[in-house]
N, CA and C atoms as an extended XYZ file, in Angstrom:
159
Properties=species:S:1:pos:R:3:atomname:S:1:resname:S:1:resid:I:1 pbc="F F F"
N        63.106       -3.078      -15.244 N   UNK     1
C        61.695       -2.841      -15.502 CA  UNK     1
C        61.542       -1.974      -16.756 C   UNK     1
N        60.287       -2.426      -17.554 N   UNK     2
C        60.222       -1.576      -18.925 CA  UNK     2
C        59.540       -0.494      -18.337 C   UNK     2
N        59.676        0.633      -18.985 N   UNK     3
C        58.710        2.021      -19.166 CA  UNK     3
C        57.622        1.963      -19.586 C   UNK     3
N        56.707        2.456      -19.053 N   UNK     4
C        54.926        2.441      -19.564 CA  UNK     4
C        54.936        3.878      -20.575 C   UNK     4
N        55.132        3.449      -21.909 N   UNK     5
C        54.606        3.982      -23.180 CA  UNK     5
C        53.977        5.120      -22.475 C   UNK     5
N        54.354        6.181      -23.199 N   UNK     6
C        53.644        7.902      -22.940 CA  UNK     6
C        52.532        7.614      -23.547 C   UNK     6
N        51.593        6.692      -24.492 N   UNK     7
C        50.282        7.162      -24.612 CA  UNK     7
C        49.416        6.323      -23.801 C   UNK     7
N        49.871        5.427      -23.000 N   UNK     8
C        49.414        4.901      -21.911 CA  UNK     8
C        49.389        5.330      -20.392 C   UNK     8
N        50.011        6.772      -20.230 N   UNK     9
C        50.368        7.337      -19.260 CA  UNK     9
C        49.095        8.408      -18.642 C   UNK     9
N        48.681        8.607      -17.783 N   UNK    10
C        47.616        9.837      -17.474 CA  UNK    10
C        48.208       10.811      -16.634 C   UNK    10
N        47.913       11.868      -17.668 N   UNK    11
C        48.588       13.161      -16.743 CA  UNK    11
C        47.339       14.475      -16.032 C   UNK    11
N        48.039       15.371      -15.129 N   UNK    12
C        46.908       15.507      -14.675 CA  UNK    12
C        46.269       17.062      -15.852 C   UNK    12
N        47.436       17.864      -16.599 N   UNK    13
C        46.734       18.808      -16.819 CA  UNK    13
C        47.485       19.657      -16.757 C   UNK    13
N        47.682       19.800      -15.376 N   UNK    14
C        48.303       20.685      -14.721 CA  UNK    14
C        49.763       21.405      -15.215 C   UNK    14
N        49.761       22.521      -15.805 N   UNK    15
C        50.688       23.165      -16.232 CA  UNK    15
C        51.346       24.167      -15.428 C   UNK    15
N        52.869       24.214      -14.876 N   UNK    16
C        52.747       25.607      -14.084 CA  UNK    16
C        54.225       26.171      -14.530 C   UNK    16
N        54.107       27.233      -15.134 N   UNK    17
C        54.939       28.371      -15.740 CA  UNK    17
C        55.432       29.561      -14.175 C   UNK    17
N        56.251       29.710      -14.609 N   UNK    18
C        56.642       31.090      -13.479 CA  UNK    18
C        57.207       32.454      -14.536 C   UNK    18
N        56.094       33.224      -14.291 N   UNK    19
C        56.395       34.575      -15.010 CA  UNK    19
C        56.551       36.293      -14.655 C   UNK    19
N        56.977       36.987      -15.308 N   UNK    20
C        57.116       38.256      -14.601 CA  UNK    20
C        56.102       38.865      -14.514 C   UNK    20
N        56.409       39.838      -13.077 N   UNK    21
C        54.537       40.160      -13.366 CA  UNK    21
C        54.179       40.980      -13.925 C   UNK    21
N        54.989       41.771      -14.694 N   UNK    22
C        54.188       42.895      -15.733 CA  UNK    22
C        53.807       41.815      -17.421 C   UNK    22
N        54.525       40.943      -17.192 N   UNK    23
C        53.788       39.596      -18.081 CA  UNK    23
C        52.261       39.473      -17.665 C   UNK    23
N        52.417       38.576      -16.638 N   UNK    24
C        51.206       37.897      -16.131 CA  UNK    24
C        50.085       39.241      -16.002 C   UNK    24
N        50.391       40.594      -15.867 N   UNK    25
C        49.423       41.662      -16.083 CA  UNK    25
C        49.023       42.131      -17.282 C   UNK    25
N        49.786       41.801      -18.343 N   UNK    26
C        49.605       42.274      -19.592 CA  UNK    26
C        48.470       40.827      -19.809 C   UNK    26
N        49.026       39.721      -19.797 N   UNK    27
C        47.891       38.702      -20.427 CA  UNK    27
C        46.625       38.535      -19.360 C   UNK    27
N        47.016       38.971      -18.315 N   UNK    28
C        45.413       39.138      -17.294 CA  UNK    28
C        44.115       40.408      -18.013 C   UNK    28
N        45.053       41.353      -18.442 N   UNK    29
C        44.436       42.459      -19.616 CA  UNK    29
C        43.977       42.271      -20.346 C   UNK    29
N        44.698       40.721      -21.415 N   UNK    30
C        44.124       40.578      -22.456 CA  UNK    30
C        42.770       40.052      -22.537 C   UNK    30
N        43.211       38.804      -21.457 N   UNK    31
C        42.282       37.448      -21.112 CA  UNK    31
C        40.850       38.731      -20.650 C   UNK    31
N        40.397       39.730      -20.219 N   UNK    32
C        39.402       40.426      -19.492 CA  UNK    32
C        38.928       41.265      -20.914 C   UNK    32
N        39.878       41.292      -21.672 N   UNK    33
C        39.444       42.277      -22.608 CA  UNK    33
C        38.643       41.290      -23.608 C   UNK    33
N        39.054       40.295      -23.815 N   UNK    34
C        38.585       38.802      -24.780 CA  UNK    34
C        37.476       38.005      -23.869 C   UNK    34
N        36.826       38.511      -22.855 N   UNK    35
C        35.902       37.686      -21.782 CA  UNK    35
C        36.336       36.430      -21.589 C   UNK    35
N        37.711       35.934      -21.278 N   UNK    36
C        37.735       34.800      -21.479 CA  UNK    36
C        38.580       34.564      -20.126 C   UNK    36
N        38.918       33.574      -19.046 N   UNK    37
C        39.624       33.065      -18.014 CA  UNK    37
C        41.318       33.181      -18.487 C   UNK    37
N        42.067       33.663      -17.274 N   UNK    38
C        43.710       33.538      -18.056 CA  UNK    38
C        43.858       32.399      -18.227 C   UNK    38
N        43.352       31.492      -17.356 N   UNK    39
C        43.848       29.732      -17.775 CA  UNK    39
C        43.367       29.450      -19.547 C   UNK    39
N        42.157       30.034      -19.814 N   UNK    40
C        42.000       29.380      -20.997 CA  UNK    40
C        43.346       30.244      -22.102 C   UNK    40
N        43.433       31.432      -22.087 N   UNK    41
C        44.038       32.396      -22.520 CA  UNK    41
C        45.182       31.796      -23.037 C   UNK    41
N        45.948       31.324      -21.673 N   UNK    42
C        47.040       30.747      -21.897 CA  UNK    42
C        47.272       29.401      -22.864 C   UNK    42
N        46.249       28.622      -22.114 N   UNK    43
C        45.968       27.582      -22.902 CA  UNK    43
C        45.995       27.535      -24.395 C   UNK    43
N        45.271       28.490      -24.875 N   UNK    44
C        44.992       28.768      -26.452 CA  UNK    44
C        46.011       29.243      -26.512 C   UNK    44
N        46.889       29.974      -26.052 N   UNK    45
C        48.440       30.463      -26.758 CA  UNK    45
C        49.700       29.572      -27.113 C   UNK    45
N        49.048       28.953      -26.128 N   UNK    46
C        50.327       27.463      -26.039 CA  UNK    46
C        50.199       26.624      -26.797 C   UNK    46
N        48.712       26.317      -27.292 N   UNK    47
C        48.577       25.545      -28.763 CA  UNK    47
C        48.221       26.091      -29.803 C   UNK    47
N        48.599       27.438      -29.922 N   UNK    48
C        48.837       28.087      -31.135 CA  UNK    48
C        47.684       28.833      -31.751 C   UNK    48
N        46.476       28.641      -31.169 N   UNK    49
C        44.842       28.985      -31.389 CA  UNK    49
C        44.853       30.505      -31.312 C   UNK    49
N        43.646       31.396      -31.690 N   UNK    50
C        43.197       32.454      -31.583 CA  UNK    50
C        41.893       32.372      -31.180 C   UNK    50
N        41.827       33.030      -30.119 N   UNK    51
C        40.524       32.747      -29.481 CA  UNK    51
C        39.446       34.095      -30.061 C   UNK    51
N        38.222       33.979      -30.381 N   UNK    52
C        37.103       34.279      -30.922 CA  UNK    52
C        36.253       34.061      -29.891 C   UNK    52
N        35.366       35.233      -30.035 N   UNK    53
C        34.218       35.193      -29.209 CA  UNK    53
C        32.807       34.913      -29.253 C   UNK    53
């Protein structure tokens, strides 16, 4: 059987990292200090963005 091409594929999103928790407290700090959700936080770090308010 052939493989279904990755841009034909649907994924859900869903990203899940496992981190330390004086990590995950430092960017919970940031994300509150920037009014912004840690999911997005992260999000924008992972594609390289600077988030603005």
């Amino acid at each position: 059987m052939i493989p279904q091409p990755l841009a034909e594929k649907h994924y859900s999103g869903e990203f899940r990292v496992r981190i330390p928790p004086e990590l995950h407290r430092q960017l919970a700090l940031m994300a509150a200090e920037q009014g912004v959700s840690l999911n997005r936080l992260a999000s924008a770090k992972l594609a390289g963005q600077v988030l603005s308010r």
